[in-house]
C-alpha atoms as one frame of an Amber mdcrd trajectory, in Angstrom:
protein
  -0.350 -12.959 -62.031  -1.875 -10.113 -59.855  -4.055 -12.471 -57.540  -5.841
  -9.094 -55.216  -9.233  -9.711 -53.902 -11.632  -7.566 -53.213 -11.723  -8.490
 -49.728  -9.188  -5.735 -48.784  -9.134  -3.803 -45.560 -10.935  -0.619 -47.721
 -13.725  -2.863 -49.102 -14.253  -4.045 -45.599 -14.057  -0.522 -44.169 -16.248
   1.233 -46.196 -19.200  -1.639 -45.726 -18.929  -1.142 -42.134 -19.306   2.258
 -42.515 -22.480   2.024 -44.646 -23.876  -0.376 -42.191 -23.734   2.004 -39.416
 -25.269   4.099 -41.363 -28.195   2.685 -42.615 -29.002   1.213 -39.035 -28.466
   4.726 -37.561 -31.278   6.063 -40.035 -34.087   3.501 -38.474 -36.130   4.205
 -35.324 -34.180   4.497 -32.551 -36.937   2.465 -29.943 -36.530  -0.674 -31.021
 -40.310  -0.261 -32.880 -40.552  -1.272 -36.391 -41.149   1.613 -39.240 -44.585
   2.025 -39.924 -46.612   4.466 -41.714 -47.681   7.969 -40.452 -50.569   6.826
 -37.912 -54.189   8.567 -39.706 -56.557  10.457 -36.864 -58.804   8.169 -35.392
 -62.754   9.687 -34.984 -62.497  11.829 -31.229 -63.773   9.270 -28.661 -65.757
  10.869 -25.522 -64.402   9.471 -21.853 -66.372  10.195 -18.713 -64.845  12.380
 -16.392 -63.491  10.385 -13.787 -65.211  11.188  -9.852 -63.428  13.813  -7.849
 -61.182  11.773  -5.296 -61.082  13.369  -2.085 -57.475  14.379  -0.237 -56.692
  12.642   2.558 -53.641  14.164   4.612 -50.615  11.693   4.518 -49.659  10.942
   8.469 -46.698  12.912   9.603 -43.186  11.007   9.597 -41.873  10.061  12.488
 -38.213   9.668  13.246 -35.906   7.484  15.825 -33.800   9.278  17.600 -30.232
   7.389  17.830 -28.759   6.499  21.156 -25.379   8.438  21.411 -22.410   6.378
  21.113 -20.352   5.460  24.368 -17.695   7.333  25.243 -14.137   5.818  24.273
 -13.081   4.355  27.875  -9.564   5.628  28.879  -7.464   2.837  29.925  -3.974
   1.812  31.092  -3.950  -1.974  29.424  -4.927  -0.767  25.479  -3.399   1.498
  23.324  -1.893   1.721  19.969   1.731   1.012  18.291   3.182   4.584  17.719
   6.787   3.078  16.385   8.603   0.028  16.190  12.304   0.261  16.351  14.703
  -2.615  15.686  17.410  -3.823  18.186  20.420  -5.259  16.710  23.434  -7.072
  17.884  27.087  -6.626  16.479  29.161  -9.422  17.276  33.049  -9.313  17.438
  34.762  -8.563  14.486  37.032 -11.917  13.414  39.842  -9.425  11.365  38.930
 -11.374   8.370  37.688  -7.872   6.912  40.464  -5.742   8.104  42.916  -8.607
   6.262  41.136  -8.553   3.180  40.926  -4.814   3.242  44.141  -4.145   4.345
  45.890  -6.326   1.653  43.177  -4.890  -1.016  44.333  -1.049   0.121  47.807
  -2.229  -0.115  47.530  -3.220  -3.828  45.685  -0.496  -4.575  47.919   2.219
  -3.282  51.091   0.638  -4.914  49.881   1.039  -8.599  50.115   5.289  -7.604
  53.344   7.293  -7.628  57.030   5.783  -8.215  59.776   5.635  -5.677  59.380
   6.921  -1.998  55.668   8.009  -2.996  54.426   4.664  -4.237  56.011   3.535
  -0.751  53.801   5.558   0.832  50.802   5.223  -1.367  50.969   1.552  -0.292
  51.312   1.989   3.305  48.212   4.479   2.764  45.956   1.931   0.673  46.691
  -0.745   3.208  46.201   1.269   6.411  43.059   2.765   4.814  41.868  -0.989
   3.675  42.371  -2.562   6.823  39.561   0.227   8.637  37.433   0.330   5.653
  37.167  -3.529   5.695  36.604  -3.765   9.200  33.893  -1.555   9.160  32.203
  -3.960   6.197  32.852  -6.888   8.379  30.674  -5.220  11.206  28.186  -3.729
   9.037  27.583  -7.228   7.254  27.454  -9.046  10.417  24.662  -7.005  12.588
  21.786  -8.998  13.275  18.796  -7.875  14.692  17.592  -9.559  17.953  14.381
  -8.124  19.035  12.145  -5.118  18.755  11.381  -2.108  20.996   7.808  -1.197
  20.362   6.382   2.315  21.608   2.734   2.163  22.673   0.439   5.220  23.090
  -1.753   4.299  25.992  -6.131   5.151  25.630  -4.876   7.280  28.764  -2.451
   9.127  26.951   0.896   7.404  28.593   3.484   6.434  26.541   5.565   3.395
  27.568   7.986   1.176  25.545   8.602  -2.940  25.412  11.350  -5.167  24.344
  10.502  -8.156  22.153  12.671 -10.735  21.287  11.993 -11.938  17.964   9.299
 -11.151  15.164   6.275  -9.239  16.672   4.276  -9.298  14.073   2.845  -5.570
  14.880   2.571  -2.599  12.701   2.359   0.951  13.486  -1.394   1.866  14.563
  -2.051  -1.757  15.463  -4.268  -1.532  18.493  -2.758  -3.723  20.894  -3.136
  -4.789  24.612  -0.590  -4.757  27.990  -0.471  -7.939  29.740   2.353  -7.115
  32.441   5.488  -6.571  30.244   4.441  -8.021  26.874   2.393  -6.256  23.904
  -0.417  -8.096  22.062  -2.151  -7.324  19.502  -6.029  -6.729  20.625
């Protein structure tokens, strides 16, 4: 049983279509459609009295005070760069271990005989530094901040924070003896 409607997208379309249309054929102002308007009889207005110019008064304008100069001072300035200090602790050999036996593996699956000798000794000697480095790397910590500070008076001088700062670059910040704040 073929059960289509005629309510298919096509139908739909082309009613929309002739809706726009028929509503883009009416007046476009919003007035209703009326007949062509018929000539009224001329109607006769009295000229109106001459009005008599009177000369607007001349503008006047305010004059704005000139800003202040920018004063040039030792105690405020702005954050030019911020620069992390870190701490590496002592390595434990934990790293150079793992690495070291890691290398050592490694280097024996290579070559057979005297060269897979060697190949080992190579792995485990090249392990040992490359885990040791990783160890240090992994273990850095940062401990403070060294913020650079333009001075208004052009000097540049540099403080150590310990701990988060909470400055950016271009901050505008204040000296109070050793110590940076923002301003």
């Amino acid at each position: 049983m073929n059960t289509k409607s005629w309510y298919t997208p096509g139908v739909v379309l082309s009613a929309l279509c002739a809706a726009m249309v028929v509503s883009a054929c009416g007046p476009q102002n919003g007035e209703p459609v009326a007949a062509a308007p018929v000539p009224a009889a001329p109607v006769t207005t009295p000229a109106p009295a001459p009005v008599q110019a009177v000369p607007a008064p001349a503008p006047t304008y305010r004059v704005a005070a000139p800003a202040p100069a920018p004063v040039r001072s030792d105690r405020a300035g702005q954050v030019s760069s911020i620069e992390p200090i870190t701490e590496t602790p002592k390595a434990t050999g934990v790293g150079a271990v793992a690495g070291g036996v890691l290398g050592g593996v490694l280097g024996h699956q290579i070559g057979n005989g005297t060269g897979r000798d060697v190949a080992t000794v190579a792995g485990a000697v090249g392990g040992a530094v490359v885990g040791n480095k990783i160890e240090k790397n992994r273990s850095e910590k940062v401990v403070g901040y060294r913020v650079h500070v333009t001075l208004d008076n052009g000097e540049q001088r540099t403080f150590e924070q310990s701990g988060s700062t909470g400055l950016r670059v271009g901050d505008r910040v204040r000296v109070d003896g050793n110590q940076v704040r923002r301003s």
